[in-house]
Backbone as a printed PyTorch tensor [residue, N CA C, xyz], in Angstrom:
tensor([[[ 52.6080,   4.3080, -15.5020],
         [ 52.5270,   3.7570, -14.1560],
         [ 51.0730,   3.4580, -13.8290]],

        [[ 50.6450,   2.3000, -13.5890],
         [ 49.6060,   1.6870, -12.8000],
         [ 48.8800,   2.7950, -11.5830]],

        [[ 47.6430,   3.1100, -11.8710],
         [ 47.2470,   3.9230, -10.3100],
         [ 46.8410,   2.8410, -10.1930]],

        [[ 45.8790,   1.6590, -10.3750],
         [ 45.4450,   0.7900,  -9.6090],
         [ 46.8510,  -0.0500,  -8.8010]],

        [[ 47.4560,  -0.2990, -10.0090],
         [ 48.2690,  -0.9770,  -9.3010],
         [ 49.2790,  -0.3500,  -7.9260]],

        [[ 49.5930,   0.7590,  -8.2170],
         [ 50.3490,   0.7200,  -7.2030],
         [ 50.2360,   1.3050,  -5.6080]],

        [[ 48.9060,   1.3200,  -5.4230],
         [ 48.1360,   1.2020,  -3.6810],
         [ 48.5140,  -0.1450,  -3.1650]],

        [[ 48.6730,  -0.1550,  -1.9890],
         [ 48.6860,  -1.2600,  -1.8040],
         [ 46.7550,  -1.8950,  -0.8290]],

        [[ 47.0640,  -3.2370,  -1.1820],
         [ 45.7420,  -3.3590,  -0.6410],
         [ 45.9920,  -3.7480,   0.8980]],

        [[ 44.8680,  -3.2160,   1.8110],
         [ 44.8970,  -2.8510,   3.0640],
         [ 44.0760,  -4.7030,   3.2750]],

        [[ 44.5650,  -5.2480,   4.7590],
         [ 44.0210,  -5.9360,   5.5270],
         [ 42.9810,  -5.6890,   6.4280]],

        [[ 41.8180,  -5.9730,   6.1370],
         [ 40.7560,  -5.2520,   7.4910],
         [ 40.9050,  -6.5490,   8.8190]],

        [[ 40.7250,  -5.6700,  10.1080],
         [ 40.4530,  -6.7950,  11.2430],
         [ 40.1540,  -7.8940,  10.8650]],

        [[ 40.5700,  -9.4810,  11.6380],
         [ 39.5950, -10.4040,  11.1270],
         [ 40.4130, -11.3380,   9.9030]],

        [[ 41.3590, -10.6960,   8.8100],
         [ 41.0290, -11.2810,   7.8810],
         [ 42.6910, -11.4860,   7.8920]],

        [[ 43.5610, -12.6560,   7.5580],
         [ 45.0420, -12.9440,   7.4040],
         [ 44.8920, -13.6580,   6.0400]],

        [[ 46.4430, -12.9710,   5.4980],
         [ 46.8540, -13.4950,   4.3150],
         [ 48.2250, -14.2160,   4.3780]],

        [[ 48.4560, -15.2660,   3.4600],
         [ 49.7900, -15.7900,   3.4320],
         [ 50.2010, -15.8460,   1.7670]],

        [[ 51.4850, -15.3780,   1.7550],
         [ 51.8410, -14.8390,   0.5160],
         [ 52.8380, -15.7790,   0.4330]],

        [[ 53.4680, -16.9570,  -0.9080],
         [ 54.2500, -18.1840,  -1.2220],
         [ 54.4400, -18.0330,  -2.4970]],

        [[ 55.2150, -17.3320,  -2.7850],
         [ 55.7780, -16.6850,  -4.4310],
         [ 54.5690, -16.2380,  -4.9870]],

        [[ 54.1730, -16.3270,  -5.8660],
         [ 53.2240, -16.2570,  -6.8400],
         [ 51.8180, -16.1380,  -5.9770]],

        [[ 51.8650, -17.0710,  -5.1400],
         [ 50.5520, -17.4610,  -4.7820],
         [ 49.9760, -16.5120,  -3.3400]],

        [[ 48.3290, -16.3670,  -2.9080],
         [ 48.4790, -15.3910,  -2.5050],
         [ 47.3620, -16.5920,  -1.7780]],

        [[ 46.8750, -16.5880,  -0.1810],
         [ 45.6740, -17.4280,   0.2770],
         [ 45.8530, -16.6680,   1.5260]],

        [[ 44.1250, -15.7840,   1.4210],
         [ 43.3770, -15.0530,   2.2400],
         [ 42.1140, -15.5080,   3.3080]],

        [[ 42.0520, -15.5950,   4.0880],
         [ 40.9790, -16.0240,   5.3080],
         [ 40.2430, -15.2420,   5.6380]],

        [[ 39.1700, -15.2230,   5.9850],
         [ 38.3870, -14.2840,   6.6440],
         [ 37.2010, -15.1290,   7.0760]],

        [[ 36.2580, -14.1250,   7.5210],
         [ 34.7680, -14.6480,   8.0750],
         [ 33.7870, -15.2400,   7.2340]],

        [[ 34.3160, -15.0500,   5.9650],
         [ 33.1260, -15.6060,   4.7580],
         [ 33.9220, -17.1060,   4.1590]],

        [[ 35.1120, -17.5240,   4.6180],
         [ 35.3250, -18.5820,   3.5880],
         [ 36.9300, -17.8990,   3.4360]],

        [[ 37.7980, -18.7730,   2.5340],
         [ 38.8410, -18.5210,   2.1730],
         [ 38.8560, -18.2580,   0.4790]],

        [[ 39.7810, -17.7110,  -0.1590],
         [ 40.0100, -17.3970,  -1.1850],
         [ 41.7780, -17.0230,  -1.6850]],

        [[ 41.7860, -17.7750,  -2.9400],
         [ 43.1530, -17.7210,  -3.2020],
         [ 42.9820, -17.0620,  -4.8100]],

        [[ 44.6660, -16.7560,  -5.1360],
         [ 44.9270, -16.1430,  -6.2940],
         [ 46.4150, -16.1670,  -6.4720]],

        [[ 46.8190, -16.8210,  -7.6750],
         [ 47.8510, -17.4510,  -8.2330],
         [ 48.4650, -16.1900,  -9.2570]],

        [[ 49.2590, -15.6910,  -9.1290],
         [ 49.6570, -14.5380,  -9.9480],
         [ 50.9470, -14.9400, -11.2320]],

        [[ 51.1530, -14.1220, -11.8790],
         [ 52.0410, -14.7640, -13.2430],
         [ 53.2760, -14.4480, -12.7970]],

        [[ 54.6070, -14.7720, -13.4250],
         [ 55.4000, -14.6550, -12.7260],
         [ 56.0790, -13.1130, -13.6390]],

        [[ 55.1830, -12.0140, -14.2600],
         [ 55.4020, -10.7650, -14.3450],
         [ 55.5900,  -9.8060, -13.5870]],

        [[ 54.6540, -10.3350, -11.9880],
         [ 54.7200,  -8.9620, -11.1060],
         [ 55.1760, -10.2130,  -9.9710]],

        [[ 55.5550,  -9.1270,  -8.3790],
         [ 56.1120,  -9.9540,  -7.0750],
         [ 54.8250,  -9.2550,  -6.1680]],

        [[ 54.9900, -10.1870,  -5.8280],
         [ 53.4230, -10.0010,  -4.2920],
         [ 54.1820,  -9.8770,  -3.1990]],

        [[ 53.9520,  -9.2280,  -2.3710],
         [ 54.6510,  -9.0650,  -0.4680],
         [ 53.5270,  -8.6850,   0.1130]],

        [[ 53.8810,  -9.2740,   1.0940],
         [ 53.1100,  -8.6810,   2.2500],
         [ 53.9070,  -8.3430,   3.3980]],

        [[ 53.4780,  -6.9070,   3.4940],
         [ 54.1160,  -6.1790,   5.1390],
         [ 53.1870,  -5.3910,   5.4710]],

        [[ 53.7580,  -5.1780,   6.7370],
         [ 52.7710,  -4.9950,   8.0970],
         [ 50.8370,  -4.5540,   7.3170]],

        [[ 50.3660,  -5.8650,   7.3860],
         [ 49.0500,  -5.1780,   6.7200],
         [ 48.3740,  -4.8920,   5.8780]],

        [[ 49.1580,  -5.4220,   4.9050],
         [ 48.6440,  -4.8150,   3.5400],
         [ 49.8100,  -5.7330,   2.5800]],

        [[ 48.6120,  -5.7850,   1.3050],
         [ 49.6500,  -6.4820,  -0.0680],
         [ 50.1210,  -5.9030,  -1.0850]],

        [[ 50.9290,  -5.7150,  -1.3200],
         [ 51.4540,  -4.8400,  -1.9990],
         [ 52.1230,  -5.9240,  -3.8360]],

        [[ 51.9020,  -4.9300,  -4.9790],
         [ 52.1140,  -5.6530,  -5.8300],
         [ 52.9510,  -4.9460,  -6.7040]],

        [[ 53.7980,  -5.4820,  -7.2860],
         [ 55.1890,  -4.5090,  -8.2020],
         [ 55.6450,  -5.3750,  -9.4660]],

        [[ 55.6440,  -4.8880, -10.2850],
         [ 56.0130,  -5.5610, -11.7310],
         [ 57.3040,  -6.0250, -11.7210]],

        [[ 57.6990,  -6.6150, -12.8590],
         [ 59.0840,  -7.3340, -12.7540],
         [ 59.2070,  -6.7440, -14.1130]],

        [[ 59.9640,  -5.8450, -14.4710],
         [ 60.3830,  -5.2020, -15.7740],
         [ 59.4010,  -4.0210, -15.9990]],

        [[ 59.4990,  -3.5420, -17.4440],
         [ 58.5190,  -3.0460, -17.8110],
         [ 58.2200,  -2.9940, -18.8080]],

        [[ 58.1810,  -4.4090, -19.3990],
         [ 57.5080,  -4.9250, -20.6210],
         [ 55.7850,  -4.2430, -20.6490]],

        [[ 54.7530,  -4.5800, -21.7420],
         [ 53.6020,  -4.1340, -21.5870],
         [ 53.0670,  -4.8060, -21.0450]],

        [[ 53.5110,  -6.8360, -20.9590],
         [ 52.5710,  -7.4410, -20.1670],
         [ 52.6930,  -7.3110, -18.9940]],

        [[ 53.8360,  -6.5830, -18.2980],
         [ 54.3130,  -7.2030, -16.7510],
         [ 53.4170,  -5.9160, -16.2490]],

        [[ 52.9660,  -4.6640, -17.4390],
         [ 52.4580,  -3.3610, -16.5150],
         [ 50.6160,  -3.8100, -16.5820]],

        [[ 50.5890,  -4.9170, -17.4940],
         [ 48.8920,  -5.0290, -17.4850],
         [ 48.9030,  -5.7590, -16.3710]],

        [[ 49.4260,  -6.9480, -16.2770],
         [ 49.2550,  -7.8700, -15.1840],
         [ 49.5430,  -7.3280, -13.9150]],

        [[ 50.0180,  -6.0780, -13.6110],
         [ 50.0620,  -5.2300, -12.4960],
         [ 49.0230,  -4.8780, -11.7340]],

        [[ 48.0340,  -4.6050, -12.3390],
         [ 47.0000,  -3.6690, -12.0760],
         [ 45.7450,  -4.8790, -12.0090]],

        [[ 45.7720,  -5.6190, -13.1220],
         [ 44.9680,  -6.5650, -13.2410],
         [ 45.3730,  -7.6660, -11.5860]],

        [[ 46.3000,  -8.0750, -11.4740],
         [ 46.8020,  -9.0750,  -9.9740],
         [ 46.4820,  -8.2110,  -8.8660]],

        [[ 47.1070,  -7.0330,  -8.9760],
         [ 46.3140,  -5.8880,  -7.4710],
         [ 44.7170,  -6.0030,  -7.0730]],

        [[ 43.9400,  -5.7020,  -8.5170],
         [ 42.2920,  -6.3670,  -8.4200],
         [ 41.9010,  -7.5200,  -8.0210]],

        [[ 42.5700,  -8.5490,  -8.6890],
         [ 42.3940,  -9.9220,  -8.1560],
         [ 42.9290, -10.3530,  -7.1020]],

        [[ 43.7350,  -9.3690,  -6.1180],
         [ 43.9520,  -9.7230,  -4.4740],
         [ 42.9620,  -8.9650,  -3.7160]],

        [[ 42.3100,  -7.9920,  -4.4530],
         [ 41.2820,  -7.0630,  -3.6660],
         [ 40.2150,  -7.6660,  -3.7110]],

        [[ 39.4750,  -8.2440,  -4.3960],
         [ 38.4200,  -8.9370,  -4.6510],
         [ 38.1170, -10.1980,  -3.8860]],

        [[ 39.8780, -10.9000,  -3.4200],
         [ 40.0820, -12.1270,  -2.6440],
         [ 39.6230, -11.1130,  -0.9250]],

        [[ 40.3520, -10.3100,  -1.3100],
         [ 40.0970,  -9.1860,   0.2580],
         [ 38.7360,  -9.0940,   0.3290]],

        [[ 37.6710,  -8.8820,  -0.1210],
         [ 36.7750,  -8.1810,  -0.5020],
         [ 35.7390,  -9.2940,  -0.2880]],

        [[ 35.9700, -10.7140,  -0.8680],
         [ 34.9020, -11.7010,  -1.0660],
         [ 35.0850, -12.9000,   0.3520]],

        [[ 36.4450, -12.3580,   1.1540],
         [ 36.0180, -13.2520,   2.2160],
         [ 35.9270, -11.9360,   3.4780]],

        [[ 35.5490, -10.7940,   3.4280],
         [ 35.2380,  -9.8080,   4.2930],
         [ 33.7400,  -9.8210,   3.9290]],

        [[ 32.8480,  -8.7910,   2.7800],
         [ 31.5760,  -9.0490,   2.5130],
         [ 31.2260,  -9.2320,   1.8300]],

        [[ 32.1570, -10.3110,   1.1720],
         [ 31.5490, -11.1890,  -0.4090],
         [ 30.6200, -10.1520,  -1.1110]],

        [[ 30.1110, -10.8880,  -2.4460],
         [ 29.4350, -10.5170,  -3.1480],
         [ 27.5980, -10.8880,  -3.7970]],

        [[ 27.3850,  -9.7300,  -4.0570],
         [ 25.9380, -10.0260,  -4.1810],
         [ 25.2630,  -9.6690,  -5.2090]],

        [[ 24.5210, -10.3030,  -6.2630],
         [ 23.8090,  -9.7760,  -7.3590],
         [ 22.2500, -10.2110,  -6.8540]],

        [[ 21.3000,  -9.2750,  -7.7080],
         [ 20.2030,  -8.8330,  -7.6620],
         [ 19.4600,  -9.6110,  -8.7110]],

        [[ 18.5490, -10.0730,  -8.9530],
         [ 18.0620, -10.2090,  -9.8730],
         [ 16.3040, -10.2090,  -9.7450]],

        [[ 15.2760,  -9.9360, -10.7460],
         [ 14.3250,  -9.0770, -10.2400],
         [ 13.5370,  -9.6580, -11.5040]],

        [[ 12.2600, -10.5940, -11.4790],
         [ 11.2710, -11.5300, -12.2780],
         [ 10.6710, -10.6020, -12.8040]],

        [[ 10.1520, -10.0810, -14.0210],
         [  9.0070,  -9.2720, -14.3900],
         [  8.3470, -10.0990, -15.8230]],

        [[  6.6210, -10.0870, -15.4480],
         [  5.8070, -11.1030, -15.8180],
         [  4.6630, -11.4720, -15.2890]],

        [[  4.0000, -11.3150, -15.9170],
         [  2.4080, -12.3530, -15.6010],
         [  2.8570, -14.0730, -15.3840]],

        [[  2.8330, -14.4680, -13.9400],
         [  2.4540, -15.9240, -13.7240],
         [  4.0820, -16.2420, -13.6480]],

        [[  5.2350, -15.8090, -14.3650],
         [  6.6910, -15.6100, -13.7470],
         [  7.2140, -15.3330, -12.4540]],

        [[  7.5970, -16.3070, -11.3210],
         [  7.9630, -16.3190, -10.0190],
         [  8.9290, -17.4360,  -9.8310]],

        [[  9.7660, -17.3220,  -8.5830],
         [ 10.6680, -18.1640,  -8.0640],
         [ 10.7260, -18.6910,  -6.7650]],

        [[ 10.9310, -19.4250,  -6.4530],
         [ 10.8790, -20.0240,  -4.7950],
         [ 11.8940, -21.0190,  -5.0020]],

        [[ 12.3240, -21.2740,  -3.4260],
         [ 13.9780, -22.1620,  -3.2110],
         [ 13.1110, -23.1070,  -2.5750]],

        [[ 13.5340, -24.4070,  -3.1000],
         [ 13.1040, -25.7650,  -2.7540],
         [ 14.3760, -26.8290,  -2.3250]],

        [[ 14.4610, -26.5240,  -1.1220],
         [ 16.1880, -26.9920,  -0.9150],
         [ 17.3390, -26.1440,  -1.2010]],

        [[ 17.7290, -27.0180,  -2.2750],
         [ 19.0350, -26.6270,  -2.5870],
         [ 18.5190, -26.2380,  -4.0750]],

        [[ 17.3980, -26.0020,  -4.2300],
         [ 16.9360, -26.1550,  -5.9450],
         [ 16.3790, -24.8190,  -5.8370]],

        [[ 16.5960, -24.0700,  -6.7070],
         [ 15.4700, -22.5640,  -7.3270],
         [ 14.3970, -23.3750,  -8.3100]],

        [[ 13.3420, -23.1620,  -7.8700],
         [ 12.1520, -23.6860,  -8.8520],
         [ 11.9000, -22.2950,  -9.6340]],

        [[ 11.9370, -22.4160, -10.6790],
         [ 11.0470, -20.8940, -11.8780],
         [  9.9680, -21.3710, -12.5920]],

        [[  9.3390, -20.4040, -12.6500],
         [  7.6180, -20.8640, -13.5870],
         [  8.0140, -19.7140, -14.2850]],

        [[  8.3780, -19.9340, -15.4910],
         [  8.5040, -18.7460, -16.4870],
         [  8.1060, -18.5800, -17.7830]],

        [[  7.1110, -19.0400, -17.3160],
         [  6.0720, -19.5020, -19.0930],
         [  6.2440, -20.4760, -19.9780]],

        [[  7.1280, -21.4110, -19.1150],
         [  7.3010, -22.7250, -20.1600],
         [  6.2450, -23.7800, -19.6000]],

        [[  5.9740, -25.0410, -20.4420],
         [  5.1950, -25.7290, -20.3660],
         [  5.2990, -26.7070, -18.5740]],

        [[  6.3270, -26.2220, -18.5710],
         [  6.6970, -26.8950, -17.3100],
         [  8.0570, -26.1260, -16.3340]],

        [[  7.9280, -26.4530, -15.3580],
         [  8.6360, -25.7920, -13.8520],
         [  9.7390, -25.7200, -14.3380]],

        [[ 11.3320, -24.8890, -14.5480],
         [ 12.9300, -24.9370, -14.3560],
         [ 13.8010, -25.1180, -13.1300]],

        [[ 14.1530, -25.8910, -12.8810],
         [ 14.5380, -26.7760, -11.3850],
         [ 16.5270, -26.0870, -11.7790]],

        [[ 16.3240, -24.9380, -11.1410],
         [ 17.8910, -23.9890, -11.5100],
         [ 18.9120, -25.3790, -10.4250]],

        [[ 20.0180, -25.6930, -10.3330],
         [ 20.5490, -26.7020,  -9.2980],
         [ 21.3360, -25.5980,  -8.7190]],

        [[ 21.3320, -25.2220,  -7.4430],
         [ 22.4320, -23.8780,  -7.0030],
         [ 24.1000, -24.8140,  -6.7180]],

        [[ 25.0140, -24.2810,  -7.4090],
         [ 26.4450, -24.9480,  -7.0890],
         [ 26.7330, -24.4710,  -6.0020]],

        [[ 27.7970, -25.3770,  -5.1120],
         [ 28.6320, -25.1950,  -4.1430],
         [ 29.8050, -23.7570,  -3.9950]],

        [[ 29.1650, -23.2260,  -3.0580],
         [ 30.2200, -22.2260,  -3.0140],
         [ 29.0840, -20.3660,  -2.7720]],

        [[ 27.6870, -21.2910,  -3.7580],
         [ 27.3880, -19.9530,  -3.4880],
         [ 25.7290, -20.1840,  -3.0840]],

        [[ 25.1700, -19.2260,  -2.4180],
         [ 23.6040, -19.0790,  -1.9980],
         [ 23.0290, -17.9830,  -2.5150]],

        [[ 21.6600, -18.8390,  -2.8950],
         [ 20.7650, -18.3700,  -3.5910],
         [ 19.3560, -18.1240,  -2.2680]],

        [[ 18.9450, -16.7370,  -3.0990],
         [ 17.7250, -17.1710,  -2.3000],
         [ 16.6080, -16.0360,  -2.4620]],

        [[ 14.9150, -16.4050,  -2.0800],
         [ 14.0380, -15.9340,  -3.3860],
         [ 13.1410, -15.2880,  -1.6980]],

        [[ 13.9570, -13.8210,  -1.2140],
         [ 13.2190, -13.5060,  -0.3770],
         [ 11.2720, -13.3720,  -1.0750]],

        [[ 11.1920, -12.7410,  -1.9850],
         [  9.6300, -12.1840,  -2.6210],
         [  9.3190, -13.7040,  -4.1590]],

        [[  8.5590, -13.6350,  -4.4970],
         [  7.5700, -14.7260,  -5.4570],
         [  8.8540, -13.4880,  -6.5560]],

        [[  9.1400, -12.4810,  -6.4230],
         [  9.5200, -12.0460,  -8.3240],
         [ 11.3230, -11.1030,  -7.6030]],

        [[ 11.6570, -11.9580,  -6.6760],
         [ 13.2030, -11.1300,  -6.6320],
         [ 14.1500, -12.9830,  -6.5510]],

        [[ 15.3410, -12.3270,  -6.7800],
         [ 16.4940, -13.9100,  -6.6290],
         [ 17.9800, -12.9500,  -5.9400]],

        [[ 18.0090, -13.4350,  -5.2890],
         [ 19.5580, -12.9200,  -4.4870],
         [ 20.3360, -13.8810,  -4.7630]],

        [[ 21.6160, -13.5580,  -5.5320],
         [ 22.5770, -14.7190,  -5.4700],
         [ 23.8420, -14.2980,  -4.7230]],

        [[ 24.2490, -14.7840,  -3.7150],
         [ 25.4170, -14.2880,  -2.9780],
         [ 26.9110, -15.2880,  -2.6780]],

        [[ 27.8920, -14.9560,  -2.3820],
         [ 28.9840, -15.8210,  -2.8000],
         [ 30.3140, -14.7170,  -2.3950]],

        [[ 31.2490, -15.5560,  -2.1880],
         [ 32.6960, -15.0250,  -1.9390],
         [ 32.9840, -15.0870,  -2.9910]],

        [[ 33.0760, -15.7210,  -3.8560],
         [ 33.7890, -15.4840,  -5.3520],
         [ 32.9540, -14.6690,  -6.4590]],

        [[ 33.3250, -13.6450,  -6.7200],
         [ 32.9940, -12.6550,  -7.5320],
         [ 32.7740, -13.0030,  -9.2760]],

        [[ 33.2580, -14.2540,  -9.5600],
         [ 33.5680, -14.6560, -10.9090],
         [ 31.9190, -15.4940, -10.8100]],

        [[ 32.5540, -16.6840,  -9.8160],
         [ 31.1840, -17.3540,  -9.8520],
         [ 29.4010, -16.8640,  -9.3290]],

        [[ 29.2840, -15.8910,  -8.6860],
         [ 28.3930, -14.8740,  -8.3790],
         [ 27.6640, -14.7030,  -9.9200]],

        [[ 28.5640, -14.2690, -10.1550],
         [ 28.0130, -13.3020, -11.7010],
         [ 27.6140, -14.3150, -12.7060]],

        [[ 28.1570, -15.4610, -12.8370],
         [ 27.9850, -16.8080, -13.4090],
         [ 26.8090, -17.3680, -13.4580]],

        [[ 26.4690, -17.7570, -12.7650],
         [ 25.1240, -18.2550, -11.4130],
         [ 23.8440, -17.1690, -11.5860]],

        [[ 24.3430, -15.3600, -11.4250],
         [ 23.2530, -15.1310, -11.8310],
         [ 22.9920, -14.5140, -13.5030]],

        [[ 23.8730, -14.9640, -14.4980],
         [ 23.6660, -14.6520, -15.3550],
         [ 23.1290, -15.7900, -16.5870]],

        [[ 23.6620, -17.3340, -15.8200],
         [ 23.0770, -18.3650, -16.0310],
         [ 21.2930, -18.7980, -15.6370]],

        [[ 21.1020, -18.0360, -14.4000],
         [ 19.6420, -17.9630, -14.0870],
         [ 18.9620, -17.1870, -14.7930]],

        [[ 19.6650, -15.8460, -15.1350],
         [ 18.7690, -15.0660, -16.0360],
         [ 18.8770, -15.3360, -17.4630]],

        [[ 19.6170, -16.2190, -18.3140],
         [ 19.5830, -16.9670, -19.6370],
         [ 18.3270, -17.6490, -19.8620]],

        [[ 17.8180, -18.2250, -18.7350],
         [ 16.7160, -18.8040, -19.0550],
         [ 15.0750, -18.2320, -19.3240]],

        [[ 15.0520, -17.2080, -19.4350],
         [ 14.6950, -15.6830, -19.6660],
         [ 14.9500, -14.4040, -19.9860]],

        [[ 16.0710, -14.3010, -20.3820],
         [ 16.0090, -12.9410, -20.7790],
         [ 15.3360, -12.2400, -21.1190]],

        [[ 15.1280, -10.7770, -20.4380],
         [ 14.3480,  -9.6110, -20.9420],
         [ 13.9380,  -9.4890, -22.3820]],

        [[ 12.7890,  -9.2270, -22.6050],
         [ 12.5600,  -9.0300, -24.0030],
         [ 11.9930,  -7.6670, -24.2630]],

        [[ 12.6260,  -7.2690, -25.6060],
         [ 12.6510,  -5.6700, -25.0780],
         [ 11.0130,  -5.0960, -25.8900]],

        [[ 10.0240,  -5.7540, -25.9470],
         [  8.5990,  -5.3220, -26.1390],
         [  8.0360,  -4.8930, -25.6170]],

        [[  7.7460,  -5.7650, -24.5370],
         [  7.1910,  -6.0630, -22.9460],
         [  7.5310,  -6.0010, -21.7340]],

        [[  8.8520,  -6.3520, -22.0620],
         [ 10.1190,  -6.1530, -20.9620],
         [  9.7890,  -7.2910, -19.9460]],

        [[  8.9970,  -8.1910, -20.3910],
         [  9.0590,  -9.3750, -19.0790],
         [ 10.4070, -10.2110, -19.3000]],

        [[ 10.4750, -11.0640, -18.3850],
         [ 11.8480, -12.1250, -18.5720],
         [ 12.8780, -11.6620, -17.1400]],

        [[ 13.8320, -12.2930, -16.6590],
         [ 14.5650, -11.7910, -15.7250],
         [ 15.6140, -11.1050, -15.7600]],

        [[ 15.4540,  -9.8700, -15.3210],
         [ 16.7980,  -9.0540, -15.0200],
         [ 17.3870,  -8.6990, -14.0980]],

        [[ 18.8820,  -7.8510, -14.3860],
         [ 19.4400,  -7.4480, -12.9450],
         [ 18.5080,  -5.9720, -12.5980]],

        [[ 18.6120,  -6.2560, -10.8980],
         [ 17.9620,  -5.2540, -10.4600],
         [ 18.3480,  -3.8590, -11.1580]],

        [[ 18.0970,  -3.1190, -11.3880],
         [ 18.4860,  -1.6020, -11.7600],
         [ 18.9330,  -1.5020, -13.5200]],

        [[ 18.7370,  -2.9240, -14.1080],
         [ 18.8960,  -2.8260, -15.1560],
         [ 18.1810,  -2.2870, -16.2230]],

        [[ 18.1750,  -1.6500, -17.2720],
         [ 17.4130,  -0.8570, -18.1790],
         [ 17.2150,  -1.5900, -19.1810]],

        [[ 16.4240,  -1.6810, -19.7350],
         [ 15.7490,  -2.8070, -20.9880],
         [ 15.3890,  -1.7430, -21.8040]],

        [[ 15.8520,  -1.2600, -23.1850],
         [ 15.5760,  -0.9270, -24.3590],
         [ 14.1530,  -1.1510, -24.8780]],

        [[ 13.0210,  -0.5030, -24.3550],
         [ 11.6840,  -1.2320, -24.9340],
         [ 11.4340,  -0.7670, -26.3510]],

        [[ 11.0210,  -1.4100, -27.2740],
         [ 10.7210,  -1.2510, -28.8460],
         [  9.5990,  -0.6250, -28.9770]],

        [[  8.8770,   0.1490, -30.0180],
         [  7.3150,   0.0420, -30.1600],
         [  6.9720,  -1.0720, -30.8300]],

        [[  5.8350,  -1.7280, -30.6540],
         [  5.0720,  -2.4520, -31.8550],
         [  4.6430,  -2.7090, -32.7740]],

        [[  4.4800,  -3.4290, -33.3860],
         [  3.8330,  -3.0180, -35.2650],
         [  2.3870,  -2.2750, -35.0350]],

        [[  2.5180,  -1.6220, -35.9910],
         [  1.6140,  -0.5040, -36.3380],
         [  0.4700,  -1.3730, -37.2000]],

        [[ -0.9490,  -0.5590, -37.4320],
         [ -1.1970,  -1.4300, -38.4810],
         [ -1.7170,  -0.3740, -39.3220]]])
């Protein structure tokens, strides 16, 4: 038996859901968000809360249980107080600033990286060496800032390049001589 799955997920003030077989479309203060479920488990909603229940108990109908309960919480979750990743410049002459709709990076290449921020989510470079990427969708959040930090990755010598805040970088020693 599913512990994730079988809580049901709670409605906070503010936020209405409409449930149409499969399909699940949530409102709130941040934006709307939907989630299309397989036809292994049944979605309801009563008084307040969504509730999710398998259809058999094959192995896929008990994964997709637990897995569809997350992916209505997350819809709960990203139009109440969305989501937010950290990301944190370390480097000599490595910094970021928002130029519009554009993240400019100076990250030791011969020339500026003009990041383009997509629709849906905001970016933004309170300090010269931090990047906030924030967003209702939890998939694309993580996307966005893991695509910004590709263009640098930590290098584990020196440890400059961009990471997530609180992240730990493996530093190496150096050649000896």
């Amino acid at each position: 038996m599913s512990r994730i799955g079988k809580r049901p997920v709670p409605l906070p003030s503010g936020v209405t859901a409409e449930v149409k077989g499969q399909h699940v479309e949530v409102k709130g203060p941040k934006g709307t968000r939907s989630f299309t479920a397989t036809d292994d488990v049944t979605i309801t909603l009563d008084d307040g809360a969504i509730s999710v229940t398998p259809r058999g108990t094959s192995k896929r109908a008990r994964q997709q249980w637990g897995m569809s309960r997350t992916m209505v919480q997350n819809c709960v979750t990203g139009v109440t107080d969305g989501f937010k990743k950290e990301l944190e410049i370390q480097g000599v002459g490595y910094r970021a600033q928002m130029q519009g709709n554009t993240l400019k990076l100076a990250l030791g290449y011969s020339h500026d990286v003009d990041f383009p921020v997509p629709e849906g989510v905001t970016v933004t470079a309170p300090k010269l060496t931090e990047i906030i990427v924030e967003g209702a969708d939890q998939q694309l959040v993580g996307q966005v800032a893991a695509n910004i930090r590709e263009w640098r990755a930590p290098e584990p010598y020196k440890g400059k390049g961009i990471r997530y805040k609180d992240e730990y970088i493996f530093r190496k020693e150096g050649k000896k001589k």
